[in-house]
Short mmCIF file of C-alpha atoms in Angstrom, two decimals:
data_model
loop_
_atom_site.label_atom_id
_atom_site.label_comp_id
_atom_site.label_asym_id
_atom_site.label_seq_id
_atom_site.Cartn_x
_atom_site.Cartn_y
_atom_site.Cartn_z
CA UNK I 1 -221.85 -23.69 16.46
CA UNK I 2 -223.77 -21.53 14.19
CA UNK I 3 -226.23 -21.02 16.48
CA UNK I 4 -223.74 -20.11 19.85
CA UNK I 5 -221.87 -17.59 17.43
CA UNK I 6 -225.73 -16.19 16.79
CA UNK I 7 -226.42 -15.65 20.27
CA UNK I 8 -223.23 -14.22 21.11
CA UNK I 9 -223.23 -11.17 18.32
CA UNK I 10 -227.41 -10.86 19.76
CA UNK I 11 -225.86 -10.75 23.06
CA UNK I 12 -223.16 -7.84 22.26
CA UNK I 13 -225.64 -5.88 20.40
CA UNK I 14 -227.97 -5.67 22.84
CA UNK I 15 -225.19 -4.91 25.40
CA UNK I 16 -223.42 -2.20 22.88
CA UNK I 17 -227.36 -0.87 23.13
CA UNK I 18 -227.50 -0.40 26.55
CA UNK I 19 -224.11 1.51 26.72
CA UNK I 20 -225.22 3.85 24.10
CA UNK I 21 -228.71 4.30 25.89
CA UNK I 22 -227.21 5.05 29.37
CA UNK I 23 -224.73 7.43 27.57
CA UNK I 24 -227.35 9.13 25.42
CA UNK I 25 -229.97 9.89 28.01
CA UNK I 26 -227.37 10.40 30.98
CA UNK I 27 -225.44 13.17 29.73
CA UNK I 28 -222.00 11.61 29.94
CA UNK I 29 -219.43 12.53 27.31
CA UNK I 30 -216.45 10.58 27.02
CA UNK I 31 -214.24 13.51 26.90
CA UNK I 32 -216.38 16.18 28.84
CA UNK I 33 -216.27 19.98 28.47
CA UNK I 34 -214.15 21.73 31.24
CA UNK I 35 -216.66 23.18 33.85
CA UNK I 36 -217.56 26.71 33.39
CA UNK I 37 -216.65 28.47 37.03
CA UNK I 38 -219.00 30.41 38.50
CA UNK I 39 -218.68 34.08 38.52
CA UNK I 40 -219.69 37.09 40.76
CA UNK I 41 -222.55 39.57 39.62
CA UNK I 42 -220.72 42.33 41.22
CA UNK I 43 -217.18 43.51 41.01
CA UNK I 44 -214.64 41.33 43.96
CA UNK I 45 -211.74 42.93 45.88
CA UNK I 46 -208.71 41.21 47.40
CA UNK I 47 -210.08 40.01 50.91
CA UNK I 48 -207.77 39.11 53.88
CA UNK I 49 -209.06 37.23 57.28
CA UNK I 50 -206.34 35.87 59.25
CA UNK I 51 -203.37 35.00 57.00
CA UNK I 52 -205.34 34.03 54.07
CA UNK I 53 -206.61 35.49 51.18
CA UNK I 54 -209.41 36.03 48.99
CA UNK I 55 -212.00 38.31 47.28
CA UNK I 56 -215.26 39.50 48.37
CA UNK I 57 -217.64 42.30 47.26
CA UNK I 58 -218.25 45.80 48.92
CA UNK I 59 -220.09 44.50 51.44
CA UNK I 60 -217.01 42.45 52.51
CA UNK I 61 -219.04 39.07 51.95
CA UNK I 62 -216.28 36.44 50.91
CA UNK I 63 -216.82 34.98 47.39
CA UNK I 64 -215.86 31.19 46.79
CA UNK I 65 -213.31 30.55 49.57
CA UNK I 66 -210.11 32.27 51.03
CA UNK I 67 -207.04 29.74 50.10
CA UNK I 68 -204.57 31.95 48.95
CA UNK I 69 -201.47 33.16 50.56
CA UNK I 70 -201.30 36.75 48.93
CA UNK I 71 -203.49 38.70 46.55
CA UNK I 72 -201.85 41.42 44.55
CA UNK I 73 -203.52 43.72 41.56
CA UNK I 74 -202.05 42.88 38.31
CA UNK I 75 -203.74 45.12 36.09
CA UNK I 76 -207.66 46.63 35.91
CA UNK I 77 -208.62 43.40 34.44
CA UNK I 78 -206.82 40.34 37.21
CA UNK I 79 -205.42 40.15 40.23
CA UNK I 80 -202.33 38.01 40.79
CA UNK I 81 -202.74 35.23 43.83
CA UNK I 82 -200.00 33.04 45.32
CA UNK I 83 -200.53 29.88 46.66
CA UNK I 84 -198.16 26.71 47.77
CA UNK I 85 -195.73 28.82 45.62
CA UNK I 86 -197.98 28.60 42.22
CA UNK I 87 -199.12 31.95 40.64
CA UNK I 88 -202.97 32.27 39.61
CA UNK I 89 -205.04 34.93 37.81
CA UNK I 90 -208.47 35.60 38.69
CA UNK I 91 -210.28 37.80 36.90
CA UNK I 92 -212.11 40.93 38.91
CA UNK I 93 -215.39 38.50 38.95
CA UNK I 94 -213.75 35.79 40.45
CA UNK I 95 -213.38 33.88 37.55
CA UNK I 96 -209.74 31.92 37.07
CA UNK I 97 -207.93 32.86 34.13
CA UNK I 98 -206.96 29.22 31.75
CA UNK I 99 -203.74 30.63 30.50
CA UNK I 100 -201.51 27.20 29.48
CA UNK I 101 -199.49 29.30 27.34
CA UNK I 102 -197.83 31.14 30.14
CA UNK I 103 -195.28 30.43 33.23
CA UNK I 104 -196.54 33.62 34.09
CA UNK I 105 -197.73 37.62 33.01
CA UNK I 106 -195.29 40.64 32.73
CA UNK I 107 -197.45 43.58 31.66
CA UNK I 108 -200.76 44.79 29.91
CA UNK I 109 -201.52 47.10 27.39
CA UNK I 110 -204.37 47.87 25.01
CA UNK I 111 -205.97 44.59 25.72
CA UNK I 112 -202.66 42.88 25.27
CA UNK I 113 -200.25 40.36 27.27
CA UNK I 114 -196.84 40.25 27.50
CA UNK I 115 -195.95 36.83 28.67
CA UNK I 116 -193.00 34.85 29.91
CA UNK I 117 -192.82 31.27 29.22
CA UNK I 118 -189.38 29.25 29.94
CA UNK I 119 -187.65 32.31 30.58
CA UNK I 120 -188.45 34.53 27.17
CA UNK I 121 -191.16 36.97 26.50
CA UNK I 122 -194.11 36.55 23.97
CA UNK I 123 -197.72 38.44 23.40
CA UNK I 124 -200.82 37.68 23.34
CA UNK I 125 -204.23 39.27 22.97
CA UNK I 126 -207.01 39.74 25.70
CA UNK I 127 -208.42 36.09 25.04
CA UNK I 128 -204.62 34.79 25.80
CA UNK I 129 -204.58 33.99 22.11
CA UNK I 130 -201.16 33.41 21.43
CA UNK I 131 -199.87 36.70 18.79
CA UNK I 132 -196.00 36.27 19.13
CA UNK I 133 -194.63 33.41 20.61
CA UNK I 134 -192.23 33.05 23.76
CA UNK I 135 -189.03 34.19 21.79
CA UNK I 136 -187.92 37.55 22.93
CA UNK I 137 -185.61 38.76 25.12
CA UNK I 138 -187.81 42.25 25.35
CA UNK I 139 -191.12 43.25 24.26
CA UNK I 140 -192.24 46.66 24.85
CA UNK I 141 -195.31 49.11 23.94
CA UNK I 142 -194.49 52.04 21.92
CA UNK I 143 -197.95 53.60 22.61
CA UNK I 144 -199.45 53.67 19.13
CA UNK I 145 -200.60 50.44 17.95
CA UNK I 146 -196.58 48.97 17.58
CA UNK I 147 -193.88 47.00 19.58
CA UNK I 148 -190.52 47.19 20.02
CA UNK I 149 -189.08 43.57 20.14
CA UNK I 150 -185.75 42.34 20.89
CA UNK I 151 -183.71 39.15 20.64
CA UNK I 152 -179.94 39.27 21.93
CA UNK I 153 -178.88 42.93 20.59
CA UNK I 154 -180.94 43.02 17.65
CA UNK I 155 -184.70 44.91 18.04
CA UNK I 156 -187.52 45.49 15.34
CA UNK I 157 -190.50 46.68 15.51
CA UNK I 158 -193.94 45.04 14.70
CA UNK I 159 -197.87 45.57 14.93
CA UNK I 160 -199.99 44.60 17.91
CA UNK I 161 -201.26 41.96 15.44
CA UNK I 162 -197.85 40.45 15.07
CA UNK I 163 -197.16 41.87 11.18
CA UNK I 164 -193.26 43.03 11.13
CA UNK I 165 -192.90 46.45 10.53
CA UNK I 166 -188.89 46.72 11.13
CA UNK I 167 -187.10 43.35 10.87
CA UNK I 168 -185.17 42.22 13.74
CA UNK I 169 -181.23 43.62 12.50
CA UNK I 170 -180.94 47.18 14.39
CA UNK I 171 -179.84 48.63 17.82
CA UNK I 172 -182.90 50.82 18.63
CA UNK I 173 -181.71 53.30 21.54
CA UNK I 174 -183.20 54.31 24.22
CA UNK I 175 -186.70 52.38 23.05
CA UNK I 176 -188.57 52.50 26.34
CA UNK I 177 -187.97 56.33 26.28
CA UNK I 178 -190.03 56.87 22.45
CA UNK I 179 -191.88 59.38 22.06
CA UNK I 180 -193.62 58.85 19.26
CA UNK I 181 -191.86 59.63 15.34
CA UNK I 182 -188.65 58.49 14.49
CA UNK I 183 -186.72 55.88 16.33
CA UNK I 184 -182.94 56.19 16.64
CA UNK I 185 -180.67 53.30 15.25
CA UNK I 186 -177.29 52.45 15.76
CA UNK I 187 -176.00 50.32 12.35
CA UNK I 188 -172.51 49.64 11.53
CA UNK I 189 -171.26 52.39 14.12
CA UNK I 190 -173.36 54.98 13.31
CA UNK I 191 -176.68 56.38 13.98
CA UNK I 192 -179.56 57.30 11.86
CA UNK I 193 -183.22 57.11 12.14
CA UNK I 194 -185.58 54.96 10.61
CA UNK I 195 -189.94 55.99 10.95
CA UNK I 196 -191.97 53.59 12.20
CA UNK I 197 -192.69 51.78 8.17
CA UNK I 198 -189.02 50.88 8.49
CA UNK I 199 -187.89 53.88 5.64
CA UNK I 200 -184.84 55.38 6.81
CA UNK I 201 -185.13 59.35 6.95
CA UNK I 202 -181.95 60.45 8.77
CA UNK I 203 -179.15 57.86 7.09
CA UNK I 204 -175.95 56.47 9.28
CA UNK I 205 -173.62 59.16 9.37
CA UNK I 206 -173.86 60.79 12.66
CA UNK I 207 -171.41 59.54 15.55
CA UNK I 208 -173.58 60.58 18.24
CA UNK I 209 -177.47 61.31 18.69
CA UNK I 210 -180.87 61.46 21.20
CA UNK I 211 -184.17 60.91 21.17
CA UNK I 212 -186.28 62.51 18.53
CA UNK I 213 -189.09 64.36 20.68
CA UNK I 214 -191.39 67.19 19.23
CA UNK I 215 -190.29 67.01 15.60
CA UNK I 216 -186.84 67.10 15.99
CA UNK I 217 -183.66 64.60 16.98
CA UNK I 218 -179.98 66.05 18.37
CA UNK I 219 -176.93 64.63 16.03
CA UNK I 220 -173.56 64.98 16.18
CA UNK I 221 -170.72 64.23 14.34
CA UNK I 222 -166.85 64.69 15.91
CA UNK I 223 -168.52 65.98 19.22
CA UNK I 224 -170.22 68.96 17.18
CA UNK I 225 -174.07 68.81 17.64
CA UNK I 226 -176.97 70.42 15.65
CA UNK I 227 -180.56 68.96 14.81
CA UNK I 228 -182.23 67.33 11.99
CA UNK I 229 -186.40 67.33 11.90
CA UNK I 230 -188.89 65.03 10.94
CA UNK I 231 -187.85 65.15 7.23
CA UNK I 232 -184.22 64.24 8.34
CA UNK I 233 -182.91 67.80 6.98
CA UNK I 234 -180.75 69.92 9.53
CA UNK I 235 -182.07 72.97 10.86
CA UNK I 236 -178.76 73.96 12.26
CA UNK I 237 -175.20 73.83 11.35
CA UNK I 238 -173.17 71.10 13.18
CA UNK I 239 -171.57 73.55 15.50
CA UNK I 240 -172.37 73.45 19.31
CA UNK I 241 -170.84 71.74 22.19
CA UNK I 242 -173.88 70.14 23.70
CA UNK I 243 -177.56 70.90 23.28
CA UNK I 244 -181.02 70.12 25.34
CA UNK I 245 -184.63 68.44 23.86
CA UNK I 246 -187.05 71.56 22.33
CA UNK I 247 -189.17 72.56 25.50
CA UNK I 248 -192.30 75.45 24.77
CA UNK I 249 -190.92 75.70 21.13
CA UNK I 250 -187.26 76.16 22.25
CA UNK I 251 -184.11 74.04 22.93
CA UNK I 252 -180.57 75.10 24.76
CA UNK I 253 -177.63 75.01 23.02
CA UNK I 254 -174.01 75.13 24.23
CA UNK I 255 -171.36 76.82 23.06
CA UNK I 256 -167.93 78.02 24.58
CA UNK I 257 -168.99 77.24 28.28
CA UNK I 258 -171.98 79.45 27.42
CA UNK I 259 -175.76 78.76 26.77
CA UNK I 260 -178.37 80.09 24.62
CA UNK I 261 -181.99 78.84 22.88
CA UNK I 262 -182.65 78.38 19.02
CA UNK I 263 -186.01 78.01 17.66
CA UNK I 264 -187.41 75.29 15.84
CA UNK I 265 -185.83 76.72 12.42
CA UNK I 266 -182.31 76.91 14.68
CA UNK I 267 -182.46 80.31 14.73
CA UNK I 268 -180.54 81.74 17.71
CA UNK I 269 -183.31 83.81 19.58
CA UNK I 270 -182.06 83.97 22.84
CA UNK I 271 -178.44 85.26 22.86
CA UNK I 272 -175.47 82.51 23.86
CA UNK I 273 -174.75 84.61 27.11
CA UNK I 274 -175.69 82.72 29.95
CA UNK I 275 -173.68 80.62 32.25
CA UNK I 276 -176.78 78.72 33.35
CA UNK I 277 -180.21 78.13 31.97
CA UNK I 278 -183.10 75.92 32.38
CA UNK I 279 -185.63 75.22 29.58
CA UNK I 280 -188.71 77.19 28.79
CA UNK I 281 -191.88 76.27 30.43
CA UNK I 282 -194.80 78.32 29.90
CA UNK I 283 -193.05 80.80 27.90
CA UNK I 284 -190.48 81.62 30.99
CA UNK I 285 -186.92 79.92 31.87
CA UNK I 286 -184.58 80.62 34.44
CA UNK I 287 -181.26 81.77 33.55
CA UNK I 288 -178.00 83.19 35.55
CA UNK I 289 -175.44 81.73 37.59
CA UNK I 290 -175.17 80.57 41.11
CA UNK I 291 -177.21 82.69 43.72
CA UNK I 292 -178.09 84.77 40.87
CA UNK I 293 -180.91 83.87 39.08
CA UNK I 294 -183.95 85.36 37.50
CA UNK I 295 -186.60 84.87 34.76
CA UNK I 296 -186.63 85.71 31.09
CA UNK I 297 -189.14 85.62 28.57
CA UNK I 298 -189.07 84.51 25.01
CA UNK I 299 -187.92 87.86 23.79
CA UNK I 300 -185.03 87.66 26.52
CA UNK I 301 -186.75 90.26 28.61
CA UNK I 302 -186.70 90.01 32.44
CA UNK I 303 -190.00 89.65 34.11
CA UNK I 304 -189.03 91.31 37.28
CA UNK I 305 -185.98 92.90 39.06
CA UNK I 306 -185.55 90.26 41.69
CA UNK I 307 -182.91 87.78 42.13
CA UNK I 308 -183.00 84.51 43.43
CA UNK I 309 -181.27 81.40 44.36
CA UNK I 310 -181.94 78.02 42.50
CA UNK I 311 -185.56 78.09 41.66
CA UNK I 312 -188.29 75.72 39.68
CA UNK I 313 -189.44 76.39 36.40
CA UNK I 314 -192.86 77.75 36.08
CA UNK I 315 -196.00 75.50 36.64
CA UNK I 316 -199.67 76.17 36.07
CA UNK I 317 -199.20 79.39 35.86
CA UNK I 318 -196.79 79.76 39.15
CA UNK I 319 -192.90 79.26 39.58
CA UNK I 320 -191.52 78.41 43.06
CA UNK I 321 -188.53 80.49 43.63
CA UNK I 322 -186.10 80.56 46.52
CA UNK I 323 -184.33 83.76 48.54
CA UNK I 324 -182.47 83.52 51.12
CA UNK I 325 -182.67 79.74 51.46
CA UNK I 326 -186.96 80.53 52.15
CA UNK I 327 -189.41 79.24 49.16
CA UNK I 328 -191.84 81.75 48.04
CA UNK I 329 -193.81 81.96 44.66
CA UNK I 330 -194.23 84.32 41.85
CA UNK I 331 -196.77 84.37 39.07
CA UNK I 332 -196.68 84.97 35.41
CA UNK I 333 -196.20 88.69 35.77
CA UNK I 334 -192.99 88.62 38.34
CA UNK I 335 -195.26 89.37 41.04
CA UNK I 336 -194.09 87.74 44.04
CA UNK I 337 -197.78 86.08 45.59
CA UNK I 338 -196.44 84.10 48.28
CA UNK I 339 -193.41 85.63 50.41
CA UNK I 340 -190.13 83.78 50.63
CA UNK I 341 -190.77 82.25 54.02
CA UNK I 342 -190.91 78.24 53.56
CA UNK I 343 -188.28 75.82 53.89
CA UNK I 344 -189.81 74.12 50.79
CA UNK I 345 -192.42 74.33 48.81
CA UNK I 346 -193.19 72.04 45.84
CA UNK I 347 -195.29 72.94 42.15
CA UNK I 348 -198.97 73.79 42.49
CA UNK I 349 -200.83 70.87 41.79
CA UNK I 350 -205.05 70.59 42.53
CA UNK I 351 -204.83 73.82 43.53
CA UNK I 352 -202.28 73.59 46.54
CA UNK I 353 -198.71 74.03 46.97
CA UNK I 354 -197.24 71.41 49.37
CA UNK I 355 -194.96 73.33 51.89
CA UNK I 356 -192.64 72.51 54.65
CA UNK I 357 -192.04 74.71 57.55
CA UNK I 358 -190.06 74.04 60.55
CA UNK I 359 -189.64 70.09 59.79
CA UNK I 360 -193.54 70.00 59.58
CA UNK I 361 -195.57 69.49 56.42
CA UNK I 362 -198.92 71.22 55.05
CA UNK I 363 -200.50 72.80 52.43
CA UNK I 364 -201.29 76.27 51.20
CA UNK I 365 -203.21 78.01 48.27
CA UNK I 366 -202.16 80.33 45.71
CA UNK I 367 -202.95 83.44 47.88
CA UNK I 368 -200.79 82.25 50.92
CA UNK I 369 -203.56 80.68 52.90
CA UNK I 370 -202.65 77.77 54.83
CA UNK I 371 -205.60 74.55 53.93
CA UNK I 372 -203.79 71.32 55.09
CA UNK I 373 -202.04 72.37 59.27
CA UNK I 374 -198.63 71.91 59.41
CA UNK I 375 -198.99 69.36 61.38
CA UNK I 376 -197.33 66.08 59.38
CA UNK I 377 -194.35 64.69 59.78
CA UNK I 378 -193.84 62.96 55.72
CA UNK I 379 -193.75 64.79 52.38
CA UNK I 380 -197.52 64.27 51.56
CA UNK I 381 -197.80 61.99 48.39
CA UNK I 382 -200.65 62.05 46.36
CA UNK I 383 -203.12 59.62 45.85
CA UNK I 384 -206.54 60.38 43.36
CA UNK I 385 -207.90 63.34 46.01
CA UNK I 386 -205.70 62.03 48.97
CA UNK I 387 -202.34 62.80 50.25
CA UNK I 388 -200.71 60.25 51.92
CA UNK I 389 -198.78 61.59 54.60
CA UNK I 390 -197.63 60.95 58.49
CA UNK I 391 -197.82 62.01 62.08
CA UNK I 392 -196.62 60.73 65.08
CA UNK I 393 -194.99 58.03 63.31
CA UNK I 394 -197.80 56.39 61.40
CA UNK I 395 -199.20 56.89 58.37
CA UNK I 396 -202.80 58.09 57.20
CA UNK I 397 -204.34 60.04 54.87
CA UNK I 398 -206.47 63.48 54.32
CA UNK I 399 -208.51 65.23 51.77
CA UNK I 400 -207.70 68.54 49.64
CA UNK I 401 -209.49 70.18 52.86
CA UNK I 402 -207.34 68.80 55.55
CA UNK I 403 -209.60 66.11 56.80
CA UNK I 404 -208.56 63.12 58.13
CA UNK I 405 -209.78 59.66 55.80
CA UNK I 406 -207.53 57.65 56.66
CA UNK I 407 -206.88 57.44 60.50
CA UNK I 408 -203.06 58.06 61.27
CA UNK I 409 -202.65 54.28 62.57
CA UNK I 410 -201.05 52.31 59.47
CA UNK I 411 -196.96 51.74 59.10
CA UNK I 412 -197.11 51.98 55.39
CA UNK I 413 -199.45 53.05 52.73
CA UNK I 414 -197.99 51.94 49.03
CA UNK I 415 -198.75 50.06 46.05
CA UNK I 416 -201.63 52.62 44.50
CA UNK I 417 -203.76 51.02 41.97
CA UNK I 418 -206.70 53.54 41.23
CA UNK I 419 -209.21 53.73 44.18
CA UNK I 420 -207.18 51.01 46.01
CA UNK I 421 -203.84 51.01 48.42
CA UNK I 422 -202.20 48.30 50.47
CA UNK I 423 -201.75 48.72 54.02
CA UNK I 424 -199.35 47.70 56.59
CA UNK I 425 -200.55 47.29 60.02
CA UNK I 426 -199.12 45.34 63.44
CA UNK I 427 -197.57 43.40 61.00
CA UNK I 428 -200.14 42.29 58.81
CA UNK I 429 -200.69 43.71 55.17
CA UNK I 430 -204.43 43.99 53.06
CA UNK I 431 -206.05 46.19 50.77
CA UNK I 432 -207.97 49.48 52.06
CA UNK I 433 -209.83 51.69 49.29
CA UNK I 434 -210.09 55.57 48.70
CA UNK I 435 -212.79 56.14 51.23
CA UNK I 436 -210.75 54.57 54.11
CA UNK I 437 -212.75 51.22 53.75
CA UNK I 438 -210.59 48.57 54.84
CA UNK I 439 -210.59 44.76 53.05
CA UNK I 440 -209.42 42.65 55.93
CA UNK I 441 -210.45 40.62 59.23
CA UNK I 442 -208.59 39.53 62.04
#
């Protein structure tokens, strides 16, 4: 019996020996590393032949295989594919993003995630490294290295690391509209202002207030308005019927059914005279009343003798004004540069003005010369060193010069992401970049 049992454990070892060797010298691993995926040298676009997707480099040579039934940009870093109504990311070198800690992506900002997961919000970093979990109702950037976050009514505000900065107990207005300096509360029926270390600088008084912008936040108590600055002081008596956001150093103010401008230590500089006014742009506004307008400067001095209809405030150096119903322009000096003789024209932008003359779109210069025909039947819209822009009911694109990229033969051109646009063409949609190139076989 001995003996048997002898041979038996002899038997097993020698067995248990073999198993180890094979495993040893075959590579296996019981519980095996996931595959690494192979990824592109070269950066991939979204790819269409037929009705299925992919992506494939510059020289339109398909990488891995086309199995998707959309391809969409998500952000400079993924695009966003569809398939048998499952969502994947795939990174711009083809590799597939692992994120298990997402149903799916919201937004991106400085490296960062927003993600949903069973219907609430969370954040995580570039690595999908989970930094807040999938608890909010909102998350939002505030630009500077902080969130806003939000659960029911309440917000706070925390660090892109996930360190709380404001605890979650306050009604932060208007959030997704900060502009950087004190955020505006609403606590127990009032508002105040708290900074972004959570120390309250303007306390809960004030029935009514907006957004603090350049130093300085509009309060109001019993429908009388002044402003308070950074320091929560107030630069102006509690006094007017409405006032406007400081613009070029300068903010409206209404009083009696008429408007003037304070300064920044709510002085009243410009007189409260004026039925109508529009802020101060580079150092001009337009004040008057209907069919009666004209320019002033900061020391309430008109810069010419002309009057005109509604007009735009000044832009790069040039305002677009409007007499008898034509558009026309006028530079810093007053100096009408452009006669009245447009149907539109829109703010000077890369050096053009976009006009519109008898139904027909085009461009002009500053001295009046006409660059882009008018010859286009859509308000161009502008895309890097492109205006988008139609004729003969299709859509196309040209340069700053007037030439054609883009042939005229698309339905739609939308979705702008950098060098890239989606197209729609007999029916089909795909991706076409800045130099006309298209992404997409039949």
């Amino acid at each position: 019996m001995s003996s048997n049992l002898n041979k038996l454990f002899q038997a097993a070892f020698i067995i248990a020996y073999l198993v180890a060797s094979i495993i040893l010298f075959s590579g296996y691993h019981p519980h095996p590393e996931k595959k690494k995926q192979k990824a592109s040298a070269v950066k991939l676009y979204p790819f269409r032949k037929g009705d299925k997707f992919g992506l494939c480099d510059d020289k339109l040579k398909v990488f891995d295989s086309l199995k998707y039934d959309n391809i969409s940009i998500f952000d400079d870093r993924y695009y966003c594919a569809h398939a048998n109504g499952k969502v994947t990311y795939i990174d711009t070198l083809g590799v597939v993003a692992d994120i298990p800690i997402a149903d799916s992506l919201i937004s991106s900002f400085d490296d960062h995630y927003v993600f949903r997961k069973n219907g609430k919000l969370g954040l995580a970093d570039k690595n999908f490294k989970v930094i807040l979990p999938a608890i909010y109702g909102d998350i939002f950037s505030l630009n500077d290295g902080r969130i806003a976050v939000k659960i029911g009514e309440f917000c706070g505000i925390k660090d892109t690391s996930g360190k709380e900065i404001v605890p979650i107990k306050y009604r932060i207005e208007n959030y997704e509209k900060y502009h950087g300096g004190l955020l505006n509360i609403f606590e127990n029926g009032k508002y105040g202002f708290l900074d972004l270390k959570g120390n309250n600088i303007v306390p809960f008084i004030y029935d009514r207030a907006g957004l603090y912008h350049d130093g300085f936040a509009s309060v109001a108590i019993d429908n009388k308005w002044g402003f308070v600055n950074s320091k929560g002081k107030l630069i102006t008596e509690l006094k007017y019927d409405g006032v406007t956001l400081f613009h070029d150093g300068l903010a409206i103010v209404f009083l009696k059914n008429k408007m003037g401008f304070i300064d920044t230590t709510g002085k009243v500089v410009i007189p409260i005279q004026y039925k109508e006014v529009d802020n101060f742009e580079e150092g001009k506004a337009l004040v008057g009343s209907i069919d009666n307008y004209f320019y002033i400067n900061k020391e309430n001095k008109r810069i010419n003798d002309i009057t005109y209809q509604i007009s735009q405030n000044f832009h790069n150096g040039f305002a677009v004004v409007t007499r008898g119903f034509k558009s026309g322009v006028i530079n810093r000096d007053g100096k009408e540069i452009i006669f009245p003789k447009y149907d539109m024209l829109y703010d000077y932008e890369n050096n053009l003005f976009i006009a519109e003359m008898n139904w027909k779109y085009g461009a002009i210069d500053s001295t009046g010369k006409v660059v882009i025909p008018f010859i286009y039947s859509d308000r161009f819209n502008a895309w890097g060193n492109l205006y988008v822009t139609g004729k003969d009911g299709k859509e196309g694109c040209v340069d700053r010069t007037g030439k054609v990229i883009i042939p005229f033969i698309c339905d739609d051109i939308y979705n702008f992401h950098k060098d890239m646009a989606i197209v729609k063409r007999d029916g089909k949609t795909f991706f076409i970049d800045i130099n006309g190139k298209e992404f997409y076989e039949k």
